[in-house]
Short mmCIF file of C-alpha atoms in Angstrom, two decimals:
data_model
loop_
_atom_site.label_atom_id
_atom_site.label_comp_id
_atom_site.label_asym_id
_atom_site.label_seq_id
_atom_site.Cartn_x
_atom_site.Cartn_y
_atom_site.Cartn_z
CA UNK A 1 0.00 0.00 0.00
CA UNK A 2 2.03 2.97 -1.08
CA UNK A 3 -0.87 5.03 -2.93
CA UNK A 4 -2.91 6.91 -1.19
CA UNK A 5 -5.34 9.87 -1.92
CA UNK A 6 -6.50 12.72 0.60
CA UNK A 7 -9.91 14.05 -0.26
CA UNK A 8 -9.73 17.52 0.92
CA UNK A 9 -6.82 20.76 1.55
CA UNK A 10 -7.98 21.86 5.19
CA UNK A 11 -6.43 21.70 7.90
CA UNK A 12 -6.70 17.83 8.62
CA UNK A 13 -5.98 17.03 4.95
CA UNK A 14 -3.12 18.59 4.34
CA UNK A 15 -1.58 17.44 7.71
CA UNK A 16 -2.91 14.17 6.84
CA UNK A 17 -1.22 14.46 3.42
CA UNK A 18 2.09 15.61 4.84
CA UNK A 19 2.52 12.69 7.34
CA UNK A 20 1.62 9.84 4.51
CA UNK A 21 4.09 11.92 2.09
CA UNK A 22 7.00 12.68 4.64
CA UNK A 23 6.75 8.48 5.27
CA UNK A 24 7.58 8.04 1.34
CA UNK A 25 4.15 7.78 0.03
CA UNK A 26 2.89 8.84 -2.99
CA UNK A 27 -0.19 11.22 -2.39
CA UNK A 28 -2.61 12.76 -4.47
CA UNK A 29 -4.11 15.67 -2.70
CA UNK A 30 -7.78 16.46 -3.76
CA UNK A 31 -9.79 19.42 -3.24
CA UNK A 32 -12.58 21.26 -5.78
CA UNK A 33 -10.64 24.67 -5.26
CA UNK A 34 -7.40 24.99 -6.55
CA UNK A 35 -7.15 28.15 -4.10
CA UNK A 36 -7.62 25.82 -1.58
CA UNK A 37 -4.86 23.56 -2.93
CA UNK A 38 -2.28 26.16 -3.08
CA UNK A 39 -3.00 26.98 0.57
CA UNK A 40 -2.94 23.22 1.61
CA UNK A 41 1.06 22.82 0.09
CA UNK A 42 1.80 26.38 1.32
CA UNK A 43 0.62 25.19 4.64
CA UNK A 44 3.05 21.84 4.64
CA UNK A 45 5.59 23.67 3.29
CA UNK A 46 5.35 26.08 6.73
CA UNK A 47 5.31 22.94 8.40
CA UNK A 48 8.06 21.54 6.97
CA UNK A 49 10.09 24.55 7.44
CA UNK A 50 9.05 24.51 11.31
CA UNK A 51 10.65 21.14 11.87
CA UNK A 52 13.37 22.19 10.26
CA UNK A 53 13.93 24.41 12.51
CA UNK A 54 13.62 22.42 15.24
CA UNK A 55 16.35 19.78 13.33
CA UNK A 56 13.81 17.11 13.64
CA UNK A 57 14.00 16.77 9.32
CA UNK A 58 16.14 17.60 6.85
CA UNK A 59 16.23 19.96 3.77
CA UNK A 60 16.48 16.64 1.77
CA UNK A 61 13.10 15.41 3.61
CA UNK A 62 11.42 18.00 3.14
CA UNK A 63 12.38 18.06 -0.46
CA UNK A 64 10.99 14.47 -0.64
CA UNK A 65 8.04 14.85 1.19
CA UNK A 66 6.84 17.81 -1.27
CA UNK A 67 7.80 15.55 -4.18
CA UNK A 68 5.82 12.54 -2.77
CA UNK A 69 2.48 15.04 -3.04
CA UNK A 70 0.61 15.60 -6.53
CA UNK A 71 -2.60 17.91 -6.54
CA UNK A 72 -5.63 17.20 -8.43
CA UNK A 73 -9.30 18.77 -8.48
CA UNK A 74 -10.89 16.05 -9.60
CA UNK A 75 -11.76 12.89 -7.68
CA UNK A 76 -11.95 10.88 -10.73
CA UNK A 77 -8.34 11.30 -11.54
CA UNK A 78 -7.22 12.10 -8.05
CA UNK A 79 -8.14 8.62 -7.28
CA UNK A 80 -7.26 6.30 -10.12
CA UNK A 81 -5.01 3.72 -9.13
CA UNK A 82 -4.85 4.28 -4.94
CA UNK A 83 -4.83 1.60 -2.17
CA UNK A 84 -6.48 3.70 0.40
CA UNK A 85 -8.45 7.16 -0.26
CA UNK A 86 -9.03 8.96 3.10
CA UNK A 87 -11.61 12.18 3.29
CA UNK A 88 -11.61 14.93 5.02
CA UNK A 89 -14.21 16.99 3.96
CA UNK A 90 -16.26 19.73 6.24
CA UNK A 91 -17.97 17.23 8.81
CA UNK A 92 -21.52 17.43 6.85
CA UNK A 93 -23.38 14.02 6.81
CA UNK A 94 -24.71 14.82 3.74
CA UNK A 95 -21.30 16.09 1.62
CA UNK A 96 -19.48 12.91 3.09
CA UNK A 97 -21.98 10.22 1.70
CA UNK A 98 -22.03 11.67 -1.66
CA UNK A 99 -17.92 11.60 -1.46
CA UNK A 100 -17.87 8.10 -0.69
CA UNK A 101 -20.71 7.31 -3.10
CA UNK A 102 -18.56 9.09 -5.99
CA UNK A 103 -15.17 7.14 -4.57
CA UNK A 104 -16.96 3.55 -4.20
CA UNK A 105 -17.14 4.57 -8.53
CA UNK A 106 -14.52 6.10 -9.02
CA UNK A 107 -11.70 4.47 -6.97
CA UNK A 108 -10.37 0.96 -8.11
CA UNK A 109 -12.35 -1.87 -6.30
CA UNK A 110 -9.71 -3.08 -4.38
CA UNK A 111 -9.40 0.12 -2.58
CA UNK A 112 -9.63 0.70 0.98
CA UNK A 113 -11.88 4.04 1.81
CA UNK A 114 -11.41 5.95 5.14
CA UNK A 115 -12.84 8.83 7.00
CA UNK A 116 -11.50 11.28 9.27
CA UNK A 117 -14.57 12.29 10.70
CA UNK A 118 -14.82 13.07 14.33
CA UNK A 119 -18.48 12.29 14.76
CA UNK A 120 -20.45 11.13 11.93
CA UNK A 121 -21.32 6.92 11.95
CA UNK A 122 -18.54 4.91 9.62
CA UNK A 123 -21.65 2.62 9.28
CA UNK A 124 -23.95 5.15 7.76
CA UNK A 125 -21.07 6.13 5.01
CA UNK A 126 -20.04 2.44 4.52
CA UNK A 127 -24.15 1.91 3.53
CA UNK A 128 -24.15 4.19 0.46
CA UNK A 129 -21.30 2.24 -1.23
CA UNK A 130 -20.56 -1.50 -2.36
CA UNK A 131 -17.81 -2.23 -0.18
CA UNK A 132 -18.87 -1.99 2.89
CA UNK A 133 -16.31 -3.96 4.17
CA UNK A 134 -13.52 -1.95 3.31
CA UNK A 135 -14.76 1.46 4.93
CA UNK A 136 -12.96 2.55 8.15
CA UNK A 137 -12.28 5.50 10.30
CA UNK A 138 -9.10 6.91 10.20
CA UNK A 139 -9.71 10.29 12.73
CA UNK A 140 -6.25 12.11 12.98
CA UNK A 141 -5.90 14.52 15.62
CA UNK A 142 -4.80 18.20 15.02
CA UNK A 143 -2.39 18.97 14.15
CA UNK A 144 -1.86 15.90 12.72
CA UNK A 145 1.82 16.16 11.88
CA UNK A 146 2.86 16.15 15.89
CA UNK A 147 -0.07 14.46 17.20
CA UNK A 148 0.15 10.78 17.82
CA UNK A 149 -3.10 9.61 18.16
CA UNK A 150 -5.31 7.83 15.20
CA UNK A 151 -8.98 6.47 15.79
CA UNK A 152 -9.38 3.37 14.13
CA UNK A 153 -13.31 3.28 14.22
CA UNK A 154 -14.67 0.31 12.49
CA UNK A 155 -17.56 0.29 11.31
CA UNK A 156 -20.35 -2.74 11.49
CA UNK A 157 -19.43 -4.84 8.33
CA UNK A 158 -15.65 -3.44 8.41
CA UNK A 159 -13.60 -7.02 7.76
CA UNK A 160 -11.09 -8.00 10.40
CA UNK A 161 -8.59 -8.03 7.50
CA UNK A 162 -9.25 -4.11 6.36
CA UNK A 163 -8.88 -3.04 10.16
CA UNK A 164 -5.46 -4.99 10.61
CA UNK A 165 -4.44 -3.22 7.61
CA UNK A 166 -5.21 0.06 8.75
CA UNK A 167 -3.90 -0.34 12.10
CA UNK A 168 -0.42 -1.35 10.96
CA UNK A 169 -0.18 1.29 8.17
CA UNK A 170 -0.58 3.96 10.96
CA UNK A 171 1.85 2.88 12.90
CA UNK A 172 3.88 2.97 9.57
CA UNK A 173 3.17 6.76 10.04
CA UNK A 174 4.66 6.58 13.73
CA UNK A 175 1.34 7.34 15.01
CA UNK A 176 -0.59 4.93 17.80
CA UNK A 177 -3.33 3.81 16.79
CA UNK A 178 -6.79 2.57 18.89
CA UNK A 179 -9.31 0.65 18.07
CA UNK A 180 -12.97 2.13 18.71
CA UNK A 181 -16.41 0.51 17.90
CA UNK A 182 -18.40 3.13 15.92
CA UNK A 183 -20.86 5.13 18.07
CA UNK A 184 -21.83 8.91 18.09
CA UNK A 185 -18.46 10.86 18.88
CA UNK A 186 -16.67 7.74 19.14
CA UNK A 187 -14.30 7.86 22.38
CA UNK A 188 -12.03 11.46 21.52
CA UNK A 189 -15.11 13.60 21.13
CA UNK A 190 -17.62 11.60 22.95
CA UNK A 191 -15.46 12.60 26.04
CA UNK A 192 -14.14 16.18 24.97
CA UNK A 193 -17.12 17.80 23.27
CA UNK A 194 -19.32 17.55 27.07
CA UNK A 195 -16.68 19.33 28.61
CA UNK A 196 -15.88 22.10 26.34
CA UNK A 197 -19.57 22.31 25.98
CA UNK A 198 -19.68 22.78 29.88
CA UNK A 199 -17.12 25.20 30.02
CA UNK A 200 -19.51 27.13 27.52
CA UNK A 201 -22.08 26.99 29.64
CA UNK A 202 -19.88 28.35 32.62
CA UNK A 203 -19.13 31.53 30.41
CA UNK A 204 -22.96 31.60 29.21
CA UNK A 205 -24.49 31.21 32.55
CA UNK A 206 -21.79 34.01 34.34
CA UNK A 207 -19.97 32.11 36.71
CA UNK A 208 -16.56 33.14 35.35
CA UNK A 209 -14.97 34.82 32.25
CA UNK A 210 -12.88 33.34 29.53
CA UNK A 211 -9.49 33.56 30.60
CA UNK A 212 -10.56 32.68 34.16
CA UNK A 213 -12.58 29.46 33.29
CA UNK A 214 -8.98 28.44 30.68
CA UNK A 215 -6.68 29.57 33.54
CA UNK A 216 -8.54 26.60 35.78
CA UNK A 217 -8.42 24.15 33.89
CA UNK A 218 -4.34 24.72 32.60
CA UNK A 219 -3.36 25.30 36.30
CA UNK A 220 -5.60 23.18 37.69
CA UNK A 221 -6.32 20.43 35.76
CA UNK A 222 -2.66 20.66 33.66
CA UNK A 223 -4.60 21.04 31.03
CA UNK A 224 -2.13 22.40 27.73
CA UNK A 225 -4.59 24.89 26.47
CA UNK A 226 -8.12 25.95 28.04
CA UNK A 227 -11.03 24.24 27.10
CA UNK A 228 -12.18 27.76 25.13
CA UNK A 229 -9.46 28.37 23.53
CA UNK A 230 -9.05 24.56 22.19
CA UNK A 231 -12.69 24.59 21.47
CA UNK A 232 -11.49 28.34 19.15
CA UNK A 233 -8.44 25.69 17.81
CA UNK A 234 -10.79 22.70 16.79
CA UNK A 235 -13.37 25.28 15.02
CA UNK A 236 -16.73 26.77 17.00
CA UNK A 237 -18.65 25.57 14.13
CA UNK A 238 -17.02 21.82 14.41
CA UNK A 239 -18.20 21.75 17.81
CA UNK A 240 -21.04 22.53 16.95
CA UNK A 241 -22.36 19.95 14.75
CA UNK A 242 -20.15 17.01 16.73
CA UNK A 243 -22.72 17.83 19.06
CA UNK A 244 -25.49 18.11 17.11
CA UNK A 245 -24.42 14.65 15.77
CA UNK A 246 -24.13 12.86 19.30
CA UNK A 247 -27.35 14.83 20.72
CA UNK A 248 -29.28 13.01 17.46
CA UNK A 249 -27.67 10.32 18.05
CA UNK A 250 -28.40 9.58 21.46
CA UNK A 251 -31.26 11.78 22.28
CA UNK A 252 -29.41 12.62 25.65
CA UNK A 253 -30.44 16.27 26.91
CA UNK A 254 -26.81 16.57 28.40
CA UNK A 255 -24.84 16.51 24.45
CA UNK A 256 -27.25 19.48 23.71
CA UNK A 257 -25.08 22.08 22.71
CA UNK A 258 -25.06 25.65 24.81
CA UNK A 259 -27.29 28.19 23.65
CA UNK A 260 -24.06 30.63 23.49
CA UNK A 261 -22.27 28.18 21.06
CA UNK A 262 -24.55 28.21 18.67
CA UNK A 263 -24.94 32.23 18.19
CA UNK A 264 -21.51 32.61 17.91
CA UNK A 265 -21.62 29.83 15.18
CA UNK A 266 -24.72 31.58 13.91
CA UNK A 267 -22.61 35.02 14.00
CA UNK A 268 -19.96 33.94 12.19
CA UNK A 269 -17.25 33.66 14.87
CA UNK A 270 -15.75 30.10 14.84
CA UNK A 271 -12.63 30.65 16.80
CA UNK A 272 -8.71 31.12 14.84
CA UNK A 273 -10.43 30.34 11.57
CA UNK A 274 -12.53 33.29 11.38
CA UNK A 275 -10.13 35.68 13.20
CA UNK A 276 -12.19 36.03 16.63
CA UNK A 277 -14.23 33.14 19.06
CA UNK A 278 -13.56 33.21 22.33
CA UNK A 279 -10.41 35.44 22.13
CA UNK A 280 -9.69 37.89 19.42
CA UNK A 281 -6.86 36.82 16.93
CA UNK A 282 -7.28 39.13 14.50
CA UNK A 283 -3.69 41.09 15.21
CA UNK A 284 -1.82 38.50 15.85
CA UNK A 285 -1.42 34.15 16.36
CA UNK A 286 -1.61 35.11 20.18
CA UNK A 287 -5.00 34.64 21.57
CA UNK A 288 -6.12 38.04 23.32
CA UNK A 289 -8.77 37.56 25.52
CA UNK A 290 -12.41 39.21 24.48
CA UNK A 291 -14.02 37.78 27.91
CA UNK A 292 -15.50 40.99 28.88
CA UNK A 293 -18.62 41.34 26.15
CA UNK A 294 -19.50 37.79 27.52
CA UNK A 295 -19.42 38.89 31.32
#
């Protein structure tokens, strides 16, 4: 297995893309916008130049790594003659099964197809194609180049062979993988989303600002990074529907997401993506606390 294809140029699939790549795999990147594209190599390429820096590559890797990468924006000639295709769309139900509808098509029969969704059922995608047994989770965690961490979520008819397969290819990647069975949120977000969705709710309902509520939870809880300001990392709007997708899924009152999440999705302020969430990042990387307008 040394052809894969990455179905989107975000932010997971162009980390995604540069660990397969940087392990001497051939990788067609695939996104619709060619914008998009650009931004997903420029982005590796920063990456690239960061460990670097830090002497964990070389100049010679990195010049490999970028080699190893071809970008298409097509699927049906991004995918023509891969052993594993893995997507990372925008977490919508509805854009991922017509993906994976198009791949089971497009993509040569012996192919293995993965997701990197955080949320959304690997049985539900696995339905609207005729392989079945060779759709699996793959969810990387960002940013995917440092992080270790790979959720192998199998899905019901996923074969015993297909999720031994994927398994040892991630550790290929010198990432650990684990094993999940395939229910709303799986373990990662099943786990996380409640309690960045509570800290919400501590904001929304007064009992302490934003950099108060983060500052508990790093110095109390040694927490890296406040649950706000992760929940501004991951994407306001990600939250979001990772909750929606467990609240549907298990009709439990206590996944509903906070009323204050969801206007500040509604408002256009999803965290470091859109310049401002929680904190304002619109001068600089460096998150600058806005807690006072929620106080």
């Amino acid at each position: 297995m040394k052809n894969i294809a990455v179905i989107g140029a975000g932010t997971m699939g162009n980390g995604i893309a540069h660990v397969f790549a940087q392990n001497n795999y051939k990788v067609n990147l695939i996104d619709i916008s060619q914008v998009a594209l650009e931004k997903g190599l420029a982005n590796i390429t920063k990456n690239l130049d960061r460990l670097i820096a830090k002497e964990r590559i070389t100049e010679d890797l990195k010049a490999q790594t970028l080699n190893n990468i071809t970008s298409f924006t097509s699927i049906n000639e991004g995918v023509k003659n891969t052993d594993l295709v893995v997507e990372a769309a925008t977490e919508n139900i509805e854009l991922k099964l017509k993906i994976f509808k198009q791949l089971d098509e497009e993509a040569p029969a012996n192919a293995i197809l993965a997701s990197n969704t955080s949320s959304i059922s690997i049985t539900k995608i696995a339905a609207v194609t005729n392989r079945p047994e060779k759709v699996i989770g793959m969810h990387f965690m960002n940013p995917v180049p440092i992080m270790k961490l790979v959720e192998i979520i199998r899905g019901y008819t996923t074969s015993n062979e297909v999720t031994e397969t994927i398994m040892e290819l991630s550790k290929n990647l010198n990432k650990v993988p684990v094993e999940v069975n395939d229910y709303p949120g799986f373990v990662a977000n099943r786990i996380l989303m409640p309690m960045l969705n509570e800290a919400i709710e501590t904001l929304y309902n007064g009992v302490a600002g934003v950099y108060e509520i983060d500052t508990v939870m790093k110095l109390g809880m040694a927490h890296p990074m406040g649950p706000l300001q992760l929940a501004d990392f991951i994407g306001l709007d990600v939250c979001l529907s990772i909750l929606n997708v467990m609240y549907n899924g298990f009709k439990n009152p206590k996944y509903a997401p906070c009323p204050l999440l969801v206007n500040m999705v509604q408002a256009g302020k999803l965290g470091i993506k859109s310049g401002e969430g929680f904190y304002d990042y619109s001068q600089s990387r460096k998150a600058t606390t806005i807690a006072k307008q929620f106080q």
